Amino acid sequence: MIFMDLYMQKAKENAENGISKNEGGPFGAIIIDKEGNIISNGNNKVIKEKDPTAHAEVVAIREACKKLDTYDLSDYILYTSCEPCPMCLSAIIWANIKEIYYGCTKEDAGKIGFRDDAIYDFIKGKNNKLLSLKQIDREECLKTFERYKNDEGIIY
């Protein structure tokens, strides 16, 4: 008999529930505290919310931050049914989550049609046709950065 980690099982259930409700792709996530308490649940809600950023990990991060009234999840652990995409990895890093467990790989996601590889290729400079990225008005925008720095804005 195959044993499935209880937290990964919950992440998978979140994915299954999202599919059943036609909310989005086959992705689910949970965030737990160090004692093993589930803080938040997430499933992909891209279709339901008409929001391309509503991936399971982002949904779980948003729920946890709201519930805990913080933007810093450094003391928490994320379980996700699939290796996080580049956007979700960035959100996880910005949330300061240091421990992640995942089920399927990004290659598994690619095999069913999800396009993470196009983004990884763009980051590596191999897919410049994905989008046009041009810098303009840097000097003016730097003034806002300087204001934030001078006002001793919070760095997170």
Short mmCIF file of C-alpha atoms in Angstrom, two decimals, residues 29-35 37-42 56-79 88-100 155-156:
data_model
loop_
_atom_site.label_atom_id
_atom_site.label_comp_id
_atom_site.label_asym_id
_atom_site.label_seq_id
_atom_site.Cartn_x
_atom_site.Cartn_y
_atom_site.Cartn_z
CA ALA A 29 -1.74 23.91 -2.23
CA ILE A 30 -1.77 24.33 1.53
CA ILE A 31 0.32 26.32 3.98
CA ILE A 32 1.00 24.90 7.44
CA ASP A 33 2.72 26.23 10.54
CA LYS A 34 5.67 24.47 12.23
CA GLU A 35 3.24 22.60 14.50
CA ASN A 37 -1.70 23.21 11.64
CA ILE A 38 -3.20 24.06 8.25
CA ILE A 39 -3.21 27.86 7.94
CA SER A 40 -4.60 28.17 4.41
CA ASN A 41 -5.81 26.22 1.40
CA GLY A 42 -5.55 27.07 -2.25
CA ALA A 56 -3.02 27.55 -6.10
CA GLU A 57 0.15 28.72 -4.34
CA VAL A 58 -0.72 32.40 -4.76
CA VAL A 59 -4.28 31.78 -3.53
CA ALA A 60 -2.90 29.97 -0.45
CA ILE A 61 -0.33 32.73 0.18
CA ARG A 62 -2.97 35.46 -0.08
CA GLU A 63 -5.28 33.60 2.31
CA ALA A 64 -2.49 32.95 4.83
CA CYS A 65 -1.28 36.55 4.78
CA LYS A 66 -4.79 37.88 5.26
CA LYS A 67 -5.55 35.41 8.06
CA LEU A 68 -2.24 36.07 9.85
CA ASP A 69 -2.22 39.82 9.06
CA THR A 70 1.33 39.72 7.69
CA TYR A 71 3.30 39.66 4.46
CA ASP A 72 6.05 37.49 6.00
CA LEU A 73 5.45 33.74 5.98
CA SER A 74 9.00 32.77 6.92
CA ASP A 75 7.80 30.45 9.71
CA TYR A 76 5.47 28.47 7.45
CA ILE A 77 5.69 25.52 5.06
CA LEU A 78 4.00 25.14 1.67
CA TYR A 79 2.75 21.92 0.11
CA CYS A 88 4.53 31.11 -7.93
CA LEU A 89 8.21 30.60 -7.11
CA SER A 90 8.59 34.36 -7.05
CA ALA A 91 5.54 34.77 -4.81
CA ILE A 92 6.88 32.07 -2.47
CA ILE A 93 10.26 33.80 -2.30
CA TRP A 94 8.64 37.23 -1.69
CA ALA A 95 6.55 35.65 1.09
CA ASN A 96 9.80 34.33 2.64
CA ILE A 97 8.63 30.70 2.65
CA LYS A 98 11.76 28.55 2.90
CA GLU A 99 10.34 25.02 2.79
CA ILE A 100 8.25 23.62 -0.07
CA ILE A 155 12.03 46.77 2.69
CA TYR A 156 10.36 43.38 2.53
#
